[in-house]
């Protein structure tokens, strides 16, 4: 658990959910299911899921949680869930989906829910003008500079600039949510993490200072609590 706490994102999500879950909880797009493992406790029908084979194989081997293969965008998979979830958590896969795919995923979640189901959507791909500048100019310049320095010293190292997928403004994301759901609450956290993607800011530990300068306007983590209409 001490090692787990070092992952800021997972630990923040864990702290949010630790007093909110109950029996009959369904996690979608769990990946390796690391933070879900620490949440499962003694709940009945605490089910994690993903559609990718590498995560299925990992969980079949390690048995971290009750885990099934489930594609949140495929309505044919709905029949695999044999209980009515009291809680449904969609982990942050929104950046992989265009608007039609995201709408289809939310339709399936709506079908799985009833009026008592609490639906949680984790949103970590919000578009900001400032962060867009970081992604397009500052961070690529830092990667290029680092690559040049490594080459000067005769070191070969692959530098991954990461895939950011579909970024959406908050109002555009909420417009999609509101087609089938009512937004009951929005939790925000990790106000410095977007800035810390910069090698310089991260190295000099300036993330929190930047978050204060910009009045905490750029949270990385958003968790929506929804109910069906």
Coordinates of N, CA and C in Angstrom, one line a residue:
X1 N 0.8 -1.2 0.0 CA 0.0 0.0 0.0 C 0.9 1.3 0.0
X2 N 2.0 1.2 0.7 CA 2.9 2.4 0.7 C 3.4 2.7 -0.7
X3 N 3.7 1.7 -1.5 CA 4.1 1.9 -2.8 C 3.0 2.4 -3.7
X4 N 1.8 1.9 -3.5 CA 0.6 2.3 -4.2 C 0.3 3.8 -4.0
X5 N 0.6 4.3 -2.8 CA 0.3 5.7 -2.5 C 1.1 6.7 -3.2
X6 N 2.2 6.2 -3.8 CA 3.1 7.1 -4.5 C 2.5 7.5 -5.9
X7 N 1.6 6.7 -6.4 CA 0.9 7.1 -7.6 C -0.2 8.1 -7.3
X8 N 0.0 9.3 -7.5 CA -0.9 10.4 -7.1 C -2.3 10.2 -7.7
X9 N -2.4 9.8 -8.9 CA -3.7 9.7 -9.5 C -4.5 8.5 -8.9
X10 N -3.9 7.4 -8.8 CA -4.7 6.2 -8.2 C -5.0 6.5 -6.8
X11 N -4.1 7.1 -6.0 CA -4.3 7.3 -4.6 C -5.5 8.4 -4.4
X12 N -5.5 9.4 -5.3 CA -6.6 10.3 -5.2 C -7.9 9.7 -5.5
X13 N -8.0 8.8 -6.5 CA -9.2 8.1 -6.8 C -9.6 7.2 -5.7
X14 N -8.6 6.5 -5.1 CA -8.9 5.6 -4.0 C -9.5 6.4 -2.8
X15 N -9.0 7.6 -2.5 CA -9.5 8.4 -1.4 C -10.9 8.8 -1.7
X16 N -11.2 9.1 -2.9 CA -12.5 9.6 -3.3 C -13.6 8.4 -3.1
X17 N -13.2 7.3 -3.5 CA -14.2 6.2 -3.6 C -14.3 5.3 -2.3
X18 N -13.3 5.5 -1.4 CA -13.2 4.5 -0.3 C -14.4 4.5 0.7
X19 N -15.1 5.6 0.7 CA -16.3 5.7 1.6 C -17.6 5.8 0.8
X20 N -17.5 5.6 -0.5 CA -18.7 5.8 -1.3 C -19.2 4.5 -1.9
X21 N -18.4 3.4 -1.9 CA -18.9 2.2 -2.6 C -19.6 1.3 -1.6
X22 N -20.2 0.3 -2.2 CA -21.0 -0.7 -1.5 C -21.1 -2.0 -2.2
X23 N -21.9 -2.9 -1.8 CA -22.2 -4.1 -2.6 C -22.7 -3.8 -4.0
X24 N -22.5 -4.7 -4.9 CA -23.0 -4.5 -6.3 C -22.4 -3.3 -7.0
X25 N -21.1 -3.4 -7.0 CA -20.3 -2.3 -7.7 C -19.6 -2.9 -8.9
X26 N -19.7 -2.1 -10.0 CA -19.1 -2.5 -11.3 C -18.1 -1.4 -11.7
X27 N -16.9 -1.9 -12.0 CA -15.9 -1.0 -12.5 C -15.7 -1.3 -14.0
X28 N -15.7 -0.3 -14.9 CA -15.5 -0.5 -16.3 C -14.1 0.1 -16.7
X29 N -13.4 -0.6 -17.6 CA -12.1 -0.2 -18.1 C -11.1 -0.1 -16.9
X30 N -11.0 -1.2 -16.2 CA -10.2 -1.3 -15.0 C -8.7 -1.4 -15.3
X31 N -8.3 -1.8 -16.5 CA -6.9 -2.0 -16.7 C -6.4 -3.1 -15.8
X32 N -5.3 -2.8 -15.2 CA -4.7 -3.8 -14.2 C -5.5 -3.9 -12.9
X33 N -6.3 -2.9 -12.6 CA -7.2 -3.0 -11.5 C -6.4 -2.7 -10.2
X34 N -5.4 -1.9 -10.2 CA -4.6 -1.7 -9.0 C -5.3 -1.0 -7.9
X35 N -6.0 0.2 -8.2 CA -6.6 0.9 -7.1 C -7.9 0.2 -6.7
X36 N -8.6 -0.5 -7.6 CA -9.8 -1.3 -7.3 C -9.5 -2.4 -6.3
X37 N -8.3 -2.9 -6.4 CA -7.9 -4.0 -5.4 C -7.9 -3.5 -4.0
X38 N -7.5 -2.2 -3.8 CA -7.5 -1.7 -2.4 C -8.9 -1.2 -2.0
X39 N -9.9 -1.2 -2.9 CA -11.2 -0.7 -2.6 C -12.2 -1.9 -2.3
X40 N -11.8 -3.1 -2.8 CA -12.8 -4.1 -2.8 C -13.3 -4.6 -1.5
X41 N -12.5 -4.6 -0.4 CA -12.9 -4.9 0.9 C -13.6 -6.3 0.9
X42 N -14.7 -6.3 1.6 CA -15.5 -7.5 1.7 C -16.9 -7.4 1.0
X43 N -16.9 -6.5 0.0 CA -18.2 -6.2 -0.7 C -18.6 -7.4 -1.5
X44 N -19.9 -7.7 -1.6 CA -20.4 -8.7 -2.5 C -20.7 -8.1 -3.9
X45 N -20.5 -8.9 -4.9 CA -20.6 -8.4 -6.3 C -19.8 -7.2 -6.6
X46 N -18.5 -7.2 -6.2 CA -17.6 -6.2 -6.5 C -16.8 -6.6 -7.8
X47 N -17.2 -6.1 -8.9 CA -16.7 -6.7 -10.2 C -15.9 -5.6 -11.0
X48 N -14.7 -6.1 -11.4 CA -13.9 -5.2 -12.3 C -13.9 -5.8 -13.7
X49 N -13.6 -5.0 -14.7 CA -13.7 -5.5 -16.1 C -12.8 -4.6 -17.0
X50 N -12.5 -5.3 -18.1 CA -11.8 -4.6 -19.2 C -12.0 -5.4 -20.5
X51 N -11.7 -4.7 -21.6 CA -11.9 -5.4 -22.9 C -10.6 -5.9 -23.5
X52 N -9.5 -5.5 -23.0 CA -8.2 -5.9 -23.6 C -7.6 -7.1 -22.9
X53 N -7.1 -8.0 -23.8 CA -6.6 -9.3 -23.4 C -5.5 -9.2 -22.4
X54 N -4.6 -8.2 -22.5 CA -3.4 -8.2 -21.6 C -3.9 -8.0 -20.2
X55 N -5.0 -7.2 -20.0 CA -5.5 -7.0 -18.6 C -6.2 -8.2 -18.1
X56 N -7.0 -8.9 -19.0 CA -7.7 -10.1 -18.6 C -6.6 -11.1 -18.2
X57 N -5.6 -11.3 -19.0 CA -4.6 -12.3 -18.6 C -3.9 -12.0 -17.3
X58 N -3.6 -10.7 -17.1 CA -2.9 -10.3 -15.9 C -3.7 -10.6 -14.7
X59 N -5.0 -10.3 -14.8 CA -5.9 -10.6 -13.6 C -6.2 -12.0 -13.4
X60 N -6.3 -12.8 -14.5 CA -6.5 -14.2 -14.4 C -5.3 -14.9 -13.7
X61 N -4.1 -14.3 -13.9 CA -2.9 -14.8 -13.3 C -2.7 -14.4 -11.9
X62 N -3.0 -13.1 -11.6 CA -2.7 -12.6 -10.3 C -3.9 -12.6 -9.3
X63 N -5.1 -12.7 -9.9 CA -6.3 -12.8 -9.0 C -6.4 -11.6 -8.1
X64 N -6.2 -10.4 -8.5 CA -6.4 -9.2 -7.6 C -7.8 -9.0 -7.2
X65 N -8.7 -9.2 -8.2 CA -10.1 -8.9 -7.9 C -11.0 -9.8 -8.8
X66 N -12.3 -9.9 -8.5 CA -13.2 -10.6 -9.4 C -13.2 -9.8 -10.7
X67 N -12.9 -10.4 -11.8 CA -12.6 -9.7 -13.1 C -13.2 -10.4 -14.3
X68 N -13.8 -9.7 -15.2 CA -14.4 -10.3 -16.4 C -14.0 -9.5 -17.6
X69 N -14.1 -10.1 -18.8 CA -13.9 -9.4 -20.0 C -15.2 -8.7 -20.4
X70 N -15.1 -7.4 -20.5 CA -16.4 -6.6 -20.8 C -16.0 -5.4 -21.6
X71 N -16.6 -5.2 -22.7 CA -16.4 -4.0 -23.5 C -17.5 -3.0 -23.3
X72 N -17.2 -1.9 -22.7 CA -18.2 -0.9 -22.3 C -18.9 -0.3 -23.5
X73 N -18.3 -0.4 -24.7 CA -19.0 0.1 -25.9 C -19.8 -0.9 -26.7
X74 N -19.8 -2.1 -26.2 CA -20.5 -3.2 -26.9 C -21.8 -3.6 -26.2
X75 N -23.0 -3.2 -26.7 CA -24.2 -3.5 -26.1 C -24.5 -5.0 -25.9
X76 N -23.8 -5.8 -26.7 CA -24.0 -7.3 -26.5 C -23.4 -7.8 -25.2
X77 N -22.5 -7.0 -24.6 CA -21.8 -7.5 -23.4 C -22.6 -7.2 -22.2
X78 N -23.7 -6.4 -22.3 CA -24.5 -6.1 -21.1 C -25.1 -7.3 -20.4
X79 N -25.4 -8.3 -21.2 CA -25.9 -9.5 -20.6 C -24.9 -10.3 -19.7
X80 N -23.7 -9.9 -19.7 CA -22.7 -10.5 -18.8 C -22.8 -10.1 -17.4
X81 N -23.5 -9.0 -17.1 CA -23.7 -8.5 -15.8 C -25.0 -9.0 -15.2
X82 N -25.0 -9.9 -14.2 CA -26.2 -10.6 -13.7 C -26.7 -10.0 -12.5
X83 N -26.4 -8.7 -12.2 CA -27.0 -8.0 -11.1 C -27.1 -6.5 -11.5
X84 N -28.0 -5.8 -10.7 CA -28.2 -4.4 -11.0 C -27.2 -3.6 -10.1
X85 N -26.2 -3.0 -10.8 CA -25.2 -2.3 -10.0 C -25.8 -1.1 -9.2
X86 N -25.3 -1.0 -7.9 CA -25.6 0.1 -7.1 C -24.6 1.3 -7.4
X87 N -23.4 0.9 -7.9 CA -22.4 1.8 -8.3 C -21.8 1.3 -9.6
X88 N -21.6 2.2 -10.5 CA -20.9 2.0 -11.8 C -19.8 3.0 -11.9
X89 N -18.6 2.6 -12.1 CA -17.4 3.5 -12.2 C -16.8 3.3 -13.6
X90 N -16.8 4.3 -14.4 CA -16.1 4.3 -15.7 C -14.8 4.9 -15.5
X91 N -13.8 4.2 -15.6 CA -12.4 4.7 -15.5 C -12.1 5.6 -16.8
X92 N -11.0 6.3 -16.7 CA -10.8 7.3 -17.7 C -10.4 6.7 -19.1
X93 N -11.4 6.3 -19.8 CA -11.1 5.9 -21.2 C -11.7 6.9 -22.2
X94 N -12.3 8.0 -21.7 CA -12.9 8.9 -22.6 C -12.0 9.5 -23.7
X95 N -10.7 9.5 -23.4 CA -9.7 10.1 -24.3 C -9.5 9.1 -25.5
X96 N -9.9 7.9 -25.4 CA -9.8 6.9 -26.5 C -11.0 7.0 -27.4
X97 N -12.1 7.6 -27.0 CA -13.4 7.6 -27.7 C -13.7 8.9 -28.4
X98 N -14.2 8.8 -29.7 CA -14.8 10.0 -30.3 C -16.2 10.2 -29.7
X99 N -16.9 11.2 -30.1 CA -18.2 11.5 -29.4 C -19.2 10.4 -29.6
X100 N -19.2 9.8 -30.8 CA -20.2 8.7 -31.0 C -19.9 7.5 -30.1
X101 N -18.6 7.1 -30.0 CA -18.2 6.0 -29.2 C -18.5 6.3 -27.7
X102 N -18.2 7.5 -27.3 CA -18.4 7.9 -25.9 C -19.9 7.8 -25.6
X103 N -20.7 8.3 -26.5 CA -22.2 8.3 -26.4 C -22.7 6.9 -26.3
X104 N -22.2 6.0 -27.1 CA -22.6 4.6 -27.1 C -22.2 3.9 -25.7
X105 N -21.1 4.2 -25.2 CA -20.6 3.7 -23.9 C -21.6 4.2 -22.8
X106 N -21.9 5.4 -22.8 CA -22.8 6.0 -21.8 C -24.2 5.4 -22.0
X107 N -24.7 5.1 -23.2 CA -26.0 4.4 -23.4 C -26.0 3.1 -22.7
X108 N -24.9 2.3 -22.8 CA -24.8 1.0 -22.2 C -24.8 1.1 -20.7
X109 N -24.1 2.1 -20.2 CA -24.1 2.3 -18.7 C -25.5 2.7 -18.3
X110 N -26.2 3.5 -19.0 CA -27.6 3.9 -18.7 C -28.5 2.6 -18.7
X111 N -28.3 1.7 -19.6 CA -29.1 0.4 -19.7 C -28.8 -0.4 -18.4
X112 N -27.6 -0.4 -17.9 CA -27.2 -1.2 -16.8 C -27.7 -0.6 -15.5
X113 N -28.1 0.6 -15.5 CA -28.5 1.4 -14.3 C -30.0 1.4 -14.0
X114 N -30.4 1.6 -12.8 CA -31.7 2.0 -12.5 C -31.7 3.3 -11.7
X115 N -32.9 3.7 -11.2 CA -32.9 5.1 -10.6 C -32.1 5.2 -9.3
X116 N -31.7 4.1 -8.7 CA -30.9 4.1 -7.5 C -29.4 4.0 -7.8
X117 N -29.0 3.7 -9.0 CA -27.6 3.5 -9.3 C -26.8 4.8 -9.3
X118 N -25.7 4.8 -8.6 CA -24.8 6.0 -8.7 C -23.7 5.7 -9.8
X119 N -23.7 6.6 -10.7 CA -22.7 6.4 -11.8 C -21.6 7.4 -11.7
X120 N -20.4 6.9 -11.7 CA -19.2 7.8 -11.6 C -18.4 7.7 -12.9
X121 N -18.1 8.9 -13.4 CA -17.3 9.0 -14.6 C -16.0 9.7 -14.3
X122 N -14.9 9.0 -14.5 CA -13.6 9.7 -14.3 C -13.1 10.3 -15.6
X123 N -12.8 11.6 -15.5 CA -12.5 12.4 -16.7 C -11.1 13.1 -16.4
X124 N -10.1 12.7 -17.2 CA -8.8 13.2 -17.0 C -8.2 13.7 -18.3
X125 N -9.0 14.0 -19.3 CA -8.5 14.5 -20.6 C -9.1 15.9 -20.9
X126 N -9.3 16.7 -20.0 CA -9.9 18.0 -20.2 C -9.0 18.9 -21.0
X127 N -9.5 19.7 -21.9 CA -8.8 20.6 -22.7 C -8.7 21.9 -22.0
X128 N -7.4 22.4 -21.9 CA -7.2 23.8 -21.5 C -6.3 24.5 -22.5
X129 N -6.5 25.8 -22.7 CA -5.6 26.5 -23.6 C -4.1 26.5 -23.2
X130 N -3.9 26.7 -21.9 CA -2.6 26.7 -21.3 C -1.9 25.4 -21.5
X131 N -2.6 24.3 -21.1 CA -2.0 23.0 -21.2 C -1.8 22.6 -22.6
X132 N -2.7 23.0 -23.5 CA -2.5 22.8 -24.9 C -1.1 23.4 -25.4
X133 N -0.8 24.6 -24.9 CA 0.5 25.2 -25.2 C 1.6 24.3 -24.7
X134 N 1.5 23.8 -23.5 CA 2.5 22.9 -22.9 C 2.7 21.7 -23.9
X135 N 1.6 21.0 -24.3 CA 1.7 19.8 -25.1 C 2.3 20.1 -26.5
X136 N 1.9 21.2 -27.1 CA 2.3 21.5 -28.4 C 3.7 22.2 -28.6
X137 N 4.1 22.9 -27.5 CA 5.3 23.7 -27.7 C 6.4 23.4 -26.6
X138 N 6.0 23.6 -25.3 CA 6.9 23.5 -24.2 C 7.5 22.1 -24.1
X139 N 6.6 21.1 -23.9 CA 7.0 19.7 -23.7 C 7.8 19.1 -24.9
X140 N 7.4 19.3 -26.1 CA 8.2 18.8 -27.2 C 9.6 19.5 -27.3
X141 N 9.7 20.8 -26.9 CA 11.0 21.5 -26.9 C 11.8 20.9 -25.8
X142 N 11.3 20.5 -24.7 CA 12.0 19.9 -23.6 C 12.5 18.5 -24.0
X143 N 11.7 17.8 -24.7 CA 12.1 16.4 -25.1 C 13.2 16.5 -26.1
X144 N 13.1 17.5 -27.0 CA 14.1 17.7 -28.0 C 15.5 18.1 -27.4
X145 N 15.4 19.0 -26.4 CA 16.6 19.4 -25.7 C 17.2 18.2 -25.0
X146 N 16.4 17.5 -24.3 CA 16.9 16.3 -23.6 C 17.6 15.3 -24.5
X147 N 17.0 15.1 -25.7 CA 17.5 14.1 -26.6 C 18.9 14.6 -27.1
X148 N 19.0 15.9 -27.4 CA 20.3 16.5 -27.9 C 21.3 16.3 -26.8
X149 N 21.0 16.6 -25.6 CA 21.9 16.5 -24.4 C 22.4 15.0 -24.3
X150 N 21.5 14.1 -24.4 CA 21.8 12.7 -24.2 C 22.7 12.2 -25.4
X151 N 22.5 12.7 -26.6 CA 23.3 12.4 -27.7 C 24.7 12.9 -27.6
X152 N 24.8 14.2 -27.0 CA 26.1 14.8 -26.8 C 27.0 13.9 -25.9
X153 N 26.3 13.4 -24.9 CA 27.0 12.5 -23.9 C 27.1 11.1 -24.3
X154 N 26.6 10.8 -25.5 CA 26.7 9.4 -26.0 C 25.8 8.4 -25.5
X155 N 24.7 8.9 -24.9 CA 23.7 8.1 -24.3 C 22.5 7.9 -25.3
X156 N 22.0 6.7 -25.5 CA 20.9 6.5 -26.4 C 19.7 6.1 -25.4
X157 N 18.6 6.9 -25.6 CA 17.5 6.6 -24.8 C 16.2 7.0 -25.5
X158 N 15.2 6.1 -25.5 CA 14.0 6.3 -26.2 C 13.1 7.3 -25.3
X159 N 12.7 8.3 -25.9 CA 11.9 9.3 -25.1 C 10.4 9.3 -25.6
X160 N 9.5 8.9 -24.7 CA 8.1 8.8 -25.1 C 7.3 10.1 -24.8
X161 N 6.7 10.7 -25.8 CA 6.0 11.9 -25.6 C 4.5 11.6 -25.2
X162 N 4.1 10.4 -25.2 CA 2.8 9.9 -24.8 C 1.7 10.3 -25.8
X163 N 0.6 9.5 -25.8 CA -0.5 9.8 -26.7 C -1.6 10.4 -25.8
X164 N -2.2 11.5 -26.3 CA -3.1 12.2 -25.5 C -4.6 12.0 -25.9
X165 N -4.8 11.5 -27.1 CA -6.1 11.1 -27.6 C -7.0 12.3 -27.7
X166 N -8.3 12.1 -27.5 CA -9.3 13.1 -27.6 C -9.4 14.0 -26.4
X167 N -9.1 15.3 -26.5 CA -9.2 16.2 -25.4 C -10.5 17.0 -25.6
X168 N -11.2 17.2 -24.5 CA -12.5 17.9 -24.6 C -12.6 19.0 -23.6
X169 N -13.2 20.1 -23.9 CA -13.5 21.1 -23.0 C -14.6 20.6 -22.0
X170 N -14.6 21.1 -20.8 CA -15.5 20.7 -19.8 C -17.0 20.8 -20.2
X171 N -17.3 21.9 -20.8 CA -18.7 22.1 -21.3 C -19.1 21.1 -22.4
X172 N -18.2 20.7 -23.2 CA -18.5 19.8 -24.3 C -18.6 18.4 -23.7
X173 N -17.8 18.0 -22.7 CA -17.9 16.7 -22.1 C -19.2 16.6 -21.3
X174 N -19.6 17.7 -20.6 CA -20.8 17.7 -19.9 C -22.1 17.6 -20.8
X175 N -22.0 18.2 -21.9 CA -23.1 18.2 -22.9 C -23.4 16.7 -23.3
X176 N -22.3 15.9 -23.5 CA -22.5 14.5 -23.8 C -23.1 13.8 -22.6
X177 N -22.6 14.0 -21.4 CA -23.2 13.4 -20.2 C -24.7 13.7 -20.0
X178 N -25.0 14.9 -20.3 CA -26.4 15.4 -20.0 C -27.5 14.8 -20.9
X179 N -27.0 14.1 -22.0 CA -28.0 13.5 -22.9 C -28.8 12.5 -22.2
X180 N -28.2 11.7 -21.3 CA -28.9 10.6 -20.6 C -28.8 10.6 -19.1
X181 N -28.0 11.6 -18.5 CA -27.8 11.6 -17.1 C -28.0 13.0 -16.5
X182 N -28.2 13.0 -15.2 CA -28.2 14.2 -14.4 C -26.9 14.3 -13.6
X183 N -26.2 15.4 -13.7 CA -24.9 15.6 -13.0 C -25.3 16.0 -11.5
X184 N -24.9 15.2 -10.6 CA -25.2 15.4 -9.2 C -24.1 16.1 -8.4
X185 N -22.9 15.8 -8.9 CA -21.7 16.4 -8.2 C -20.5 16.2 -9.1
X186 N -19.5 17.1 -8.9 CA -18.2 17.1 -9.6 C -17.1 17.3 -8.6
X187 N -16.2 16.3 -8.5 CA -15.1 16.4 -7.7 C -13.8 16.7 -8.5
X188 N -13.0 17.6 -8.0 CA -11.8 18.0 -8.7 C -10.6 17.8 -7.8
X189 N -9.5 17.4 -8.4 CA -8.3 17.2 -7.6 C -7.0 17.2 -8.5
X190 N -5.9 17.1 -7.9 CA -4.6 17.1 -8.6 C -4.4 18.3 -9.5
X191 N -4.3 19.5 -8.8 CA -4.3 20.8 -9.5 C -2.9 21.1 -10.1
X192 N -1.9 20.3 -9.6 CA -0.5 20.6 -10.1 C 0.0 19.6 -11.2
X193 N -0.8 18.6 -11.4 CA -0.2 17.4 -12.2 C -0.1 17.8 -13.6
X194 N -1.0 18.6 -14.2 CA -0.8 19.0 -15.6 C 0.5 19.8 -15.8
X195 N 0.8 20.7 -14.9 CA 2.1 21.4 -15.0 C 3.3 20.5 -14.9
X196 N 3.2 19.5 -14.1 CA 4.3 18.6 -13.8 C 4.7 17.7 -14.9
X197 N 3.9 17.8 -16.0 CA 4.3 17.0 -17.2 C 5.5 17.7 -17.9
X198 N 5.7 19.0 -17.6 CA 6.9 19.7 -18.0 C 8.1 19.1 -17.2
X199 N 9.2 18.7 -17.9 CA 10.4 18.2 -17.3 C 11.0 19.3 -16.3
X200 N 11.0 20.5 -16.8 CA 11.6 21.6 -16.0 C 10.8 21.9 -14.7
X201 N 9.5 22.0 -14.9 CA 8.6 22.3 -13.7 C 8.6 21.1 -12.7
X202 N 8.6 19.9 -13.3 CA 8.7 18.7 -12.4 C 10.0 18.6 -11.7
X203 N 11.1 18.9 -12.4 CA 12.4 18.8 -11.8 C 12.6 19.8 -10.7
X204 N 12.1 21.0 -10.9 CA 12.3 22.1 -9.9 C 11.1 22.1 -8.9
X205 N 10.2 21.1 -9.0 CA 9.1 21.0 -8.0 C 8.3 22.3 -7.9
X206 N 7.9 22.8 -9.1 CA 7.2 24.1 -9.2 C 5.7 23.9 -9.5
X207 N 5.2 22.6 -9.5 CA 3.9 22.4 -9.9 C 2.9 23.1 -9.0
X208 N 3.1 23.0 -7.7 CA 2.1 23.6 -6.7 C 2.1 25.1 -6.8
X209 N 3.3 25.6 -7.1 CA 3.4 27.1 -7.2 C 2.6 27.5 -8.4
X210 N 2.7 26.8 -9.6 CA 2.0 27.1 -10.8 C 0.5 27.0 -10.5
X211 N 0.1 26.0 -9.7 CA -1.4 25.8 -9.5 C -1.9 27.0 -8.7
X212 N -1.1 27.6 -7.8 CA -1.5 28.7 -7.0 C -1.5 30.0 -7.9
X213 N -0.5 30.1 -8.7 CA -0.5 31.3 -9.6 C -1.7 31.3 -10.5
X214 N -2.2 30.2 -11.0 CA -3.4 30.1 -11.9 C -4.7 29.8 -11.1
X215 N -4.6 30.0 -9.8 CA -5.8 29.9 -8.9 C -6.5 28.5 -9.1
X216 N -5.7 27.5 -9.2 CA -6.2 26.1 -9.3 C -7.3 25.9 -10.4
X217 N -7.0 26.6 -11.5 CA -7.9 26.5 -12.7 C -7.7 25.3 -13.6
X218 N -6.7 24.5 -13.3 CA -6.4 23.4 -14.3 C -6.3 22.0 -13.5
X219 N -7.3 21.6 -12.9 CA -7.3 20.3 -12.2 C -7.1 19.2 -13.3
X220 N -6.3 18.2 -12.9 CA -6.2 17.0 -13.8 C -7.3 16.0 -13.7
X221 N -7.7 15.8 -12.4 CA -8.7 14.7 -12.1 C -10.1 15.3 -11.9
X222 N -11.1 14.8 -12.6 CA -12.5 15.2 -12.5 C -13.2 13.8 -12.3
X223 N -14.1 13.8 -11.3 CA -15.0 12.6 -11.1 C -16.4 13.1 -11.0
X224 N -17.2 12.7 -12.0 CA -18.6 13.1 -12.1 C -19.4 12.1 -11.4
X225 N -20.4 12.5 -10.5 CA -21.4 11.6 -10.0 C -22.7 11.9 -10.7
X226 N -23.3 10.8 -11.3 CA -24.4 11.0 -12.1 C -25.6 10.1 -11.7
X227 N -26.8 10.5 -12.1 CA -28.0 9.6 -12.0 C -28.7 9.6 -13.4
X228 N -29.4 8.5 -13.7 CA -30.1 8.4 -14.9 C -31.3 9.4 -14.9
X229 N -31.6 9.9 -16.1 CA -32.8 10.7 -16.2 C -34.0 9.9 -16.2

